[in-house]
XYZ file of C-alpha atoms in Angstrom:
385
model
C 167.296 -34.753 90.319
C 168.920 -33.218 87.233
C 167.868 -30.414 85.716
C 169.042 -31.728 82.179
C 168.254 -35.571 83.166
C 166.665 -37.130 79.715
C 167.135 -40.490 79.822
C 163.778 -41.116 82.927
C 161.087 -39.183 80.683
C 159.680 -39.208 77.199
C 159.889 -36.925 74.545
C 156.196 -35.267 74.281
C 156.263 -36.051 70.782
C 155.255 -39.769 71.631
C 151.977 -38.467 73.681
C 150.867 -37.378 69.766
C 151.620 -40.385 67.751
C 154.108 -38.380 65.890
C 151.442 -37.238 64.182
C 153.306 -34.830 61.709
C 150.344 -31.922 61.652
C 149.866 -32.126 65.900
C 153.294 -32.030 66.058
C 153.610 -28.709 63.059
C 150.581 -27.300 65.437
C 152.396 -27.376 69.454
C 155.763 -26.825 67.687
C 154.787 -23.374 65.583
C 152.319 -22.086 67.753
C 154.668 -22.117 70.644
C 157.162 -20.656 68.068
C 155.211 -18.013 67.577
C 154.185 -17.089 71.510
C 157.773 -17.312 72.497
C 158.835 -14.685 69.417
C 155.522 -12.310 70.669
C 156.692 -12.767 73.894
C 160.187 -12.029 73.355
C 159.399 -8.996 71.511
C 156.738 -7.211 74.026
C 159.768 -7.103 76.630
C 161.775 -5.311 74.521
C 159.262 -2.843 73.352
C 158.873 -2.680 76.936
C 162.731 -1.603 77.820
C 162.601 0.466 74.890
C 159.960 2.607 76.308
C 161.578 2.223 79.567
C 164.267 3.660 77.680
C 163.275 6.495 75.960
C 160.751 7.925 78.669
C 163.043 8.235 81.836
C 159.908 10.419 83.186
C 157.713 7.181 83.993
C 157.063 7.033 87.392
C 156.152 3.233 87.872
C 159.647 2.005 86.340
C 159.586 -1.383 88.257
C 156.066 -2.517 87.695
C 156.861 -2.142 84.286
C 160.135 -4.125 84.512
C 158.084 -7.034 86.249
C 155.887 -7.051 83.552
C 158.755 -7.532 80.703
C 160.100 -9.759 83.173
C 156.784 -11.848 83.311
C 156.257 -11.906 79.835
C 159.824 -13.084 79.023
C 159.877 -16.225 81.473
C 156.063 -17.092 79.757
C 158.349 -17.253 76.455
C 160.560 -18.902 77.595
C 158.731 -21.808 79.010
C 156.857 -21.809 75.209
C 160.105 -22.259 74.112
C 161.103 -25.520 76.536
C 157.375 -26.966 75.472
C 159.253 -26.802 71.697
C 161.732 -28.592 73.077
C 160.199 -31.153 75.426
C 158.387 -32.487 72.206
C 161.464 -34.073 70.865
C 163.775 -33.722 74.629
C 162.380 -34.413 77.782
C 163.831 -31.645 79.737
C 160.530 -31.596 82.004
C 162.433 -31.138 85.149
C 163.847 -27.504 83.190
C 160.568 -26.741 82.120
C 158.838 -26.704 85.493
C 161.612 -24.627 86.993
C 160.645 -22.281 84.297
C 157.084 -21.854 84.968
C 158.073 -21.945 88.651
C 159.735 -18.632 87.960
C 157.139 -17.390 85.840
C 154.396 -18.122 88.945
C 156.607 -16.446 91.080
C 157.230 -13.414 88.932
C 153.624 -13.561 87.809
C 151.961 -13.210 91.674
C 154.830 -10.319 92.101
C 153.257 -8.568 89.197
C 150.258 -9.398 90.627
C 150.858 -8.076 93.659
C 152.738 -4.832 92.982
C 149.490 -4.229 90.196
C 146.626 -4.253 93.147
C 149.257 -2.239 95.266
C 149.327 0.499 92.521
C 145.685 0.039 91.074
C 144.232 3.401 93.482
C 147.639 5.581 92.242
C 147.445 4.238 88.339
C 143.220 4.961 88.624
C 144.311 8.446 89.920
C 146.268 9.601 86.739
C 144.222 11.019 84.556
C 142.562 9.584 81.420
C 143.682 11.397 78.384
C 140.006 12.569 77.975
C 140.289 14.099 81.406
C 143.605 16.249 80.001
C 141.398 16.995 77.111
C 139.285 19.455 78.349
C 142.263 21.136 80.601
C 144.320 21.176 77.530
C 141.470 22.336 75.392
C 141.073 25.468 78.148
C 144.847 26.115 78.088
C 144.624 26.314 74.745
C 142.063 28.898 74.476
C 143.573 31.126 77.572
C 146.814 30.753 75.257
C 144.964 31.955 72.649
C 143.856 35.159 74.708
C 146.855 35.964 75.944
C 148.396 35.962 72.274
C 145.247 38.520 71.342
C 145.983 40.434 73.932
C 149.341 40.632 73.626
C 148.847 40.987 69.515
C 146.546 44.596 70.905
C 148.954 45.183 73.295
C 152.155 45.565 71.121
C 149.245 47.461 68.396
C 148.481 49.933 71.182
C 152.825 50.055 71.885
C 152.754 50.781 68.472
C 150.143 53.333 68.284
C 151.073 54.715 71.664
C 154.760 55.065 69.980
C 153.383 56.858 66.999
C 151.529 59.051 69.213
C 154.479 60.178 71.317
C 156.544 60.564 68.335
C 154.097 62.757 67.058
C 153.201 64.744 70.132
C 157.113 65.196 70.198
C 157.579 66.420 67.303
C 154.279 69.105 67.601
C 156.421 70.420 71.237
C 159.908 70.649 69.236
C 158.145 72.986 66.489
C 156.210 74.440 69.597
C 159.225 75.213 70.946
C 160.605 76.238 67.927
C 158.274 79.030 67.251
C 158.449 79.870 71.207
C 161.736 80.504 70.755
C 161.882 82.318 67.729
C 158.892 84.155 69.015
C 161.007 85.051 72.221
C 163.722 86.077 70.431
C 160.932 88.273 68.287
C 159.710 89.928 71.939
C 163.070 90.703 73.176
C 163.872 92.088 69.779
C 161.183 94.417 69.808
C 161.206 94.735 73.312
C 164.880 95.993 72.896
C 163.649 98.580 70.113
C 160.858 100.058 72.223
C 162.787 100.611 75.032
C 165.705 102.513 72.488
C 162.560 104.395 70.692
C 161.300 105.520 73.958
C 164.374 106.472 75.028
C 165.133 108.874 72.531
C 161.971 109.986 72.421
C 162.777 111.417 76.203
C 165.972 112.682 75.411
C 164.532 114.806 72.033
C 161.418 115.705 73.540
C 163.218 117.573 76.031
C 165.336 119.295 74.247
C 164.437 123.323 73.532
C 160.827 122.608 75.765
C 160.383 125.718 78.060
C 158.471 123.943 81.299
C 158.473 120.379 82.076
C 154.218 120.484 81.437
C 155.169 120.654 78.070
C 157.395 118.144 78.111
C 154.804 115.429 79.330
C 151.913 116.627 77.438
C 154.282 116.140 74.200
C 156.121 113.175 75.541
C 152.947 110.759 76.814
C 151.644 111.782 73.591
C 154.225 110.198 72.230
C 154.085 107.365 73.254
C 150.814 107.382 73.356
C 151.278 106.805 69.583
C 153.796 103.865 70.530
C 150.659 102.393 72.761
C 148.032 102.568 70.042
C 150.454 101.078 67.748
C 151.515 98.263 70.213
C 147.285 98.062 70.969
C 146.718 97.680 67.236
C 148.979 94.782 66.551
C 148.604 92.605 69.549
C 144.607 92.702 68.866
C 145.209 91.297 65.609
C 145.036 87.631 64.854
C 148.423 86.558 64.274
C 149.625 89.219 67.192
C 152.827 90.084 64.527
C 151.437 91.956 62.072
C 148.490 94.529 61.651
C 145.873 96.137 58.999
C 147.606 99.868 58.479
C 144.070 100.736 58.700
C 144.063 99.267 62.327
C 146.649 101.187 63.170
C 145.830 104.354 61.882
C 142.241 104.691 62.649
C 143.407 103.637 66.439
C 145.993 106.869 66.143
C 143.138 109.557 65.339
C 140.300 108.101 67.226
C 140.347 110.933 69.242
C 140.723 112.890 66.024
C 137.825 111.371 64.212
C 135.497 111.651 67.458
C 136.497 115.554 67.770
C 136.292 116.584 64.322
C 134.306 113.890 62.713
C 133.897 114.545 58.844
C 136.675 117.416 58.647
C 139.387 114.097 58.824
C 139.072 111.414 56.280
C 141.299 108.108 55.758
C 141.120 105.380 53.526
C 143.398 103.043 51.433
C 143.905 99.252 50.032
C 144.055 96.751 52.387
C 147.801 96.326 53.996
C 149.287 93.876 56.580
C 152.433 95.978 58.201
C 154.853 94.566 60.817
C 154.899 95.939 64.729
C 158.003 97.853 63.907
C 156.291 99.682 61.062
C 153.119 100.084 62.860
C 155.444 102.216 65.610
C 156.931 104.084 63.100
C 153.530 104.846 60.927
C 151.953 105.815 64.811
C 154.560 107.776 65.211
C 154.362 110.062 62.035
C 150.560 110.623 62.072
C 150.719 111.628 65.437
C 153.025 114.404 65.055
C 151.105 114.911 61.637
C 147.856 115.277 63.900
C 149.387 117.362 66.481
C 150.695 119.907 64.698
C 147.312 119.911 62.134
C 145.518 120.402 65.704
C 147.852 122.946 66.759
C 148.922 124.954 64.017
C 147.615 123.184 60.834
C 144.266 122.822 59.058
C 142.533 121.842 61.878
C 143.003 124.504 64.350
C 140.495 126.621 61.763
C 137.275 125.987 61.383
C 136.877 124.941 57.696
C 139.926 122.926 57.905
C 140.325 119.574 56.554
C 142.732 116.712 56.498
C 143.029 113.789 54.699
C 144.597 110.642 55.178
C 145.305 108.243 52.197
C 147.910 105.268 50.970
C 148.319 103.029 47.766
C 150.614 100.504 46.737
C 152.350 101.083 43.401
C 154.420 97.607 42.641
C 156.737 96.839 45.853
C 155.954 100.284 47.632
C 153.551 101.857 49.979
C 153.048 105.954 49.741
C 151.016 107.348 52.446
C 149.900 110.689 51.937
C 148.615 112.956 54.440
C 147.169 116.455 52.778
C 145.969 119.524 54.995
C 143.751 121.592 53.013
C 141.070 124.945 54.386
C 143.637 125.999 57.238
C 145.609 129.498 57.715
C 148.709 129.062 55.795
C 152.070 129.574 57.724
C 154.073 132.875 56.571
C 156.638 131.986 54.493
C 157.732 128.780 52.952
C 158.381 125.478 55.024
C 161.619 125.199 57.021
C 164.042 122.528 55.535
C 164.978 122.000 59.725
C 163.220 122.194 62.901
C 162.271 120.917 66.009
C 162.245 116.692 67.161
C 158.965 116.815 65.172
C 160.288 117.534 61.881
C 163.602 115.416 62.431
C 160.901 112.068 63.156
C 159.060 112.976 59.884
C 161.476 113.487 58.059
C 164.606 111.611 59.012
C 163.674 108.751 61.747
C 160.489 107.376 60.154
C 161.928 107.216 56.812
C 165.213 105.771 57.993
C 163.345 103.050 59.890
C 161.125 102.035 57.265
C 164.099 102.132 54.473
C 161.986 104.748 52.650
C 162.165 108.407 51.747
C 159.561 111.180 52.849
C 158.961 114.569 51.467
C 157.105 117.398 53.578
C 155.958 120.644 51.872
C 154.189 123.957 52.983
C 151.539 124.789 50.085
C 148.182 127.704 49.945
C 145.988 125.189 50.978
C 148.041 123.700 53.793
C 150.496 120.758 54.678
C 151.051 118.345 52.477
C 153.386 115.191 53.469
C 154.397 111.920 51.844
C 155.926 108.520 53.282
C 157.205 106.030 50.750
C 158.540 102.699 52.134
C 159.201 99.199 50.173
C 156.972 96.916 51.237
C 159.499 94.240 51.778
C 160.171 96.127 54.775
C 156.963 97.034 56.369
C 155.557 93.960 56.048
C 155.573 91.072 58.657
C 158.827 89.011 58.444
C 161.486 87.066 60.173
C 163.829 88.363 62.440
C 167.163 89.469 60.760
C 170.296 90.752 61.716
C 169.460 94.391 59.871
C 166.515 94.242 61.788
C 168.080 93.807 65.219
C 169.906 97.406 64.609
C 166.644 99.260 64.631
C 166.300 100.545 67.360
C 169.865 101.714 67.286
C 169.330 102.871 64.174
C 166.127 104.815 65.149
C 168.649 107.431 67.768
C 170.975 107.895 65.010
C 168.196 109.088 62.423
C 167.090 111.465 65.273
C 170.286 112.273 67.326
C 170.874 114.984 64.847
């Protein structure tokens, strides 16, 4: 049998009459399935094609193939109406059958693994909750990099509060070893003076400790007050006669403007009304008993004057020395020296009169400067004569 033999059979156009509209109908409608079919294979490879990721590759081939060979024979039934290539025909739809129950076949094989991948509804709702943990994780992330940005702010911030801390703790160190350096100089020329021209060495404590007793009361009066570098003068000097004030109560009277002073000139105004006290005590106003002292101090522009007047006591014999002992070199050379001011001290009828001027630009509390990092050195010079 040949597979092109057309001379046995007749053309199926005969089996219609001819019959131009039958024949229109078989011949375009199989025109049409073989194009469809023709087309849905390629569709098919180009998905094949394009989406290397499908798993089921071959099932998918056997379906193009299927659908091809279905064409195909629509294609010999075109044919066969005016050829009668029958024998061609059936071959064709033989290998459509047997492609067909391989489809078949390799379908019912797959059916439980195709049923098991899930339906686009059923990635829905996983997809919808991935969404929404995305979502969170983006807020929190969004708060997290706030809070980086916050915490960032914060450190920067906190840094910047421990560089000035430690820029005041430095300066303030520097400040302590300053004065630190100064007391230790004042003290120690206070021993060395003190002693000199003292008959026993009881003497020499009681005037010594007394001393710096002042430097104490001073020190006391400063570090109570609230910024711990300066003090009220009035602080100072009311802590200096306490003792004073208790013993002799109205007989000793102070009183002035209000005055911030530096440590430095809180030592040095200590140290003058003590000796000022002492010697009113011991040979002054006060060692009678209708003596009276008083205290005062005003500010005129940029000075300070502080004024201490004896008045009531037994007047010395003869006018007051221009020289004399440590006490009269620290009233009127040291003090005055260390405070950049001047200082007069006179003998009168009614009793000792005294007076400290100093510029207030250098009693008051200020920064540390080289000038003032001499004082203490300064301080022996005033009183090594």
């Amino acid at each position: 049998m040949q597979l092109f033999d057309v001379s046995t059979y007749m053309p199926h156009g005969y089996c219609l009459f001819w019959d131009p509209w039958l024949v229109v109908l078989y011949a375009g409608s199989d025109l049409l399935i073989f194009l469809a079919y023709a087309a849905i294979p390629f569709a098919l490879m180009q998905v094949l094609r394009r989406r290397p990721d499908i798993r089921y590759r071959k099932l998918v081939a056997l379906f193009a193939a299927f659908i091809l060979l279905c064409g195909l024979t629509h294609l010999v039934s075109i044919v066969t109406l005016w050829v009668g290539v029958y024998a061609l025909h059936g071959y064709l739809k033989l290998a459509t059958a047997l492609v067909s129950c391989a489809t078949a076949v390799v379908l019912f094989r797959l059916v439980p693994r195709i049923v098991a991948i899930p339906s686009p509804a059923q990635l829905e709702a996983p997809n919808l909750r991935l969404q929404q943990e995305i979502a969170a994780h983006e807020s929190t992330l969004a708060q997290l990099r706030e809070a980086q940005r916050d915490l960032e702010a914060k450190v920067e911030q906190r840094t910047a509060a421990l560089r000035q801390a430690n820029d005041r703790l430095e300066v303030l160190t520097r400040e302590m070893v300053h004065r630190s350096k100064n007391l230790l100089a004042i003290v120690s020329s206070l021993a060395r003076q003190t002693a000199r021209g003292v008959p026993d060495v009881k003497t020499f404590v009681e005037l010594f400790f007394g001393r710096i007793s002042a430097l104490s009361n001073a020190t006391s009066a400063v570090l109570g007050s609230a910024s711990q570098a300066a003090a009220p003068l009035e602080d100072v000097l009311r802590r200096q006669l306490d003792p004073i004030l208790q013993t002799y109560g109205g007989r000793v009277t102070l009183g002035g403007p209000p005055v911030e002073i530096s440590a430095e000139a809180a030592q040095q105004f200590a140290l003058a009304v003590h000796e000022l006290a002492t010697n009113a005590v011991k040979h002054g106003a006060l060692s009678s008993a209708e003596g009276q002292v008083r205290l005062g101090w005003s500010v005129t522009g940029d000075e300070l004057a502080l004024h201490w007047q004896e008045s009531g006591g037994a007047p010395l014999p003869g006018p007051a020395p221009e020289t004399g002992g440590f006490g009269m070199q620290l009233l009127t050379r040291a003090v005055p020296a260390m405070l950049n001011g001047t200082a007069e001290r006179s003998q009168g009828p009614e009793g000792l009169s005294y007076r400290l001027r100093a510029p207030l630009s250098s009693i008051a509390a200020a920064a540390e400067t080289p000038q003032r990092l001499l004082e203490g050195a300064a301080f022996q010079n005033a009183i090594a004569t």
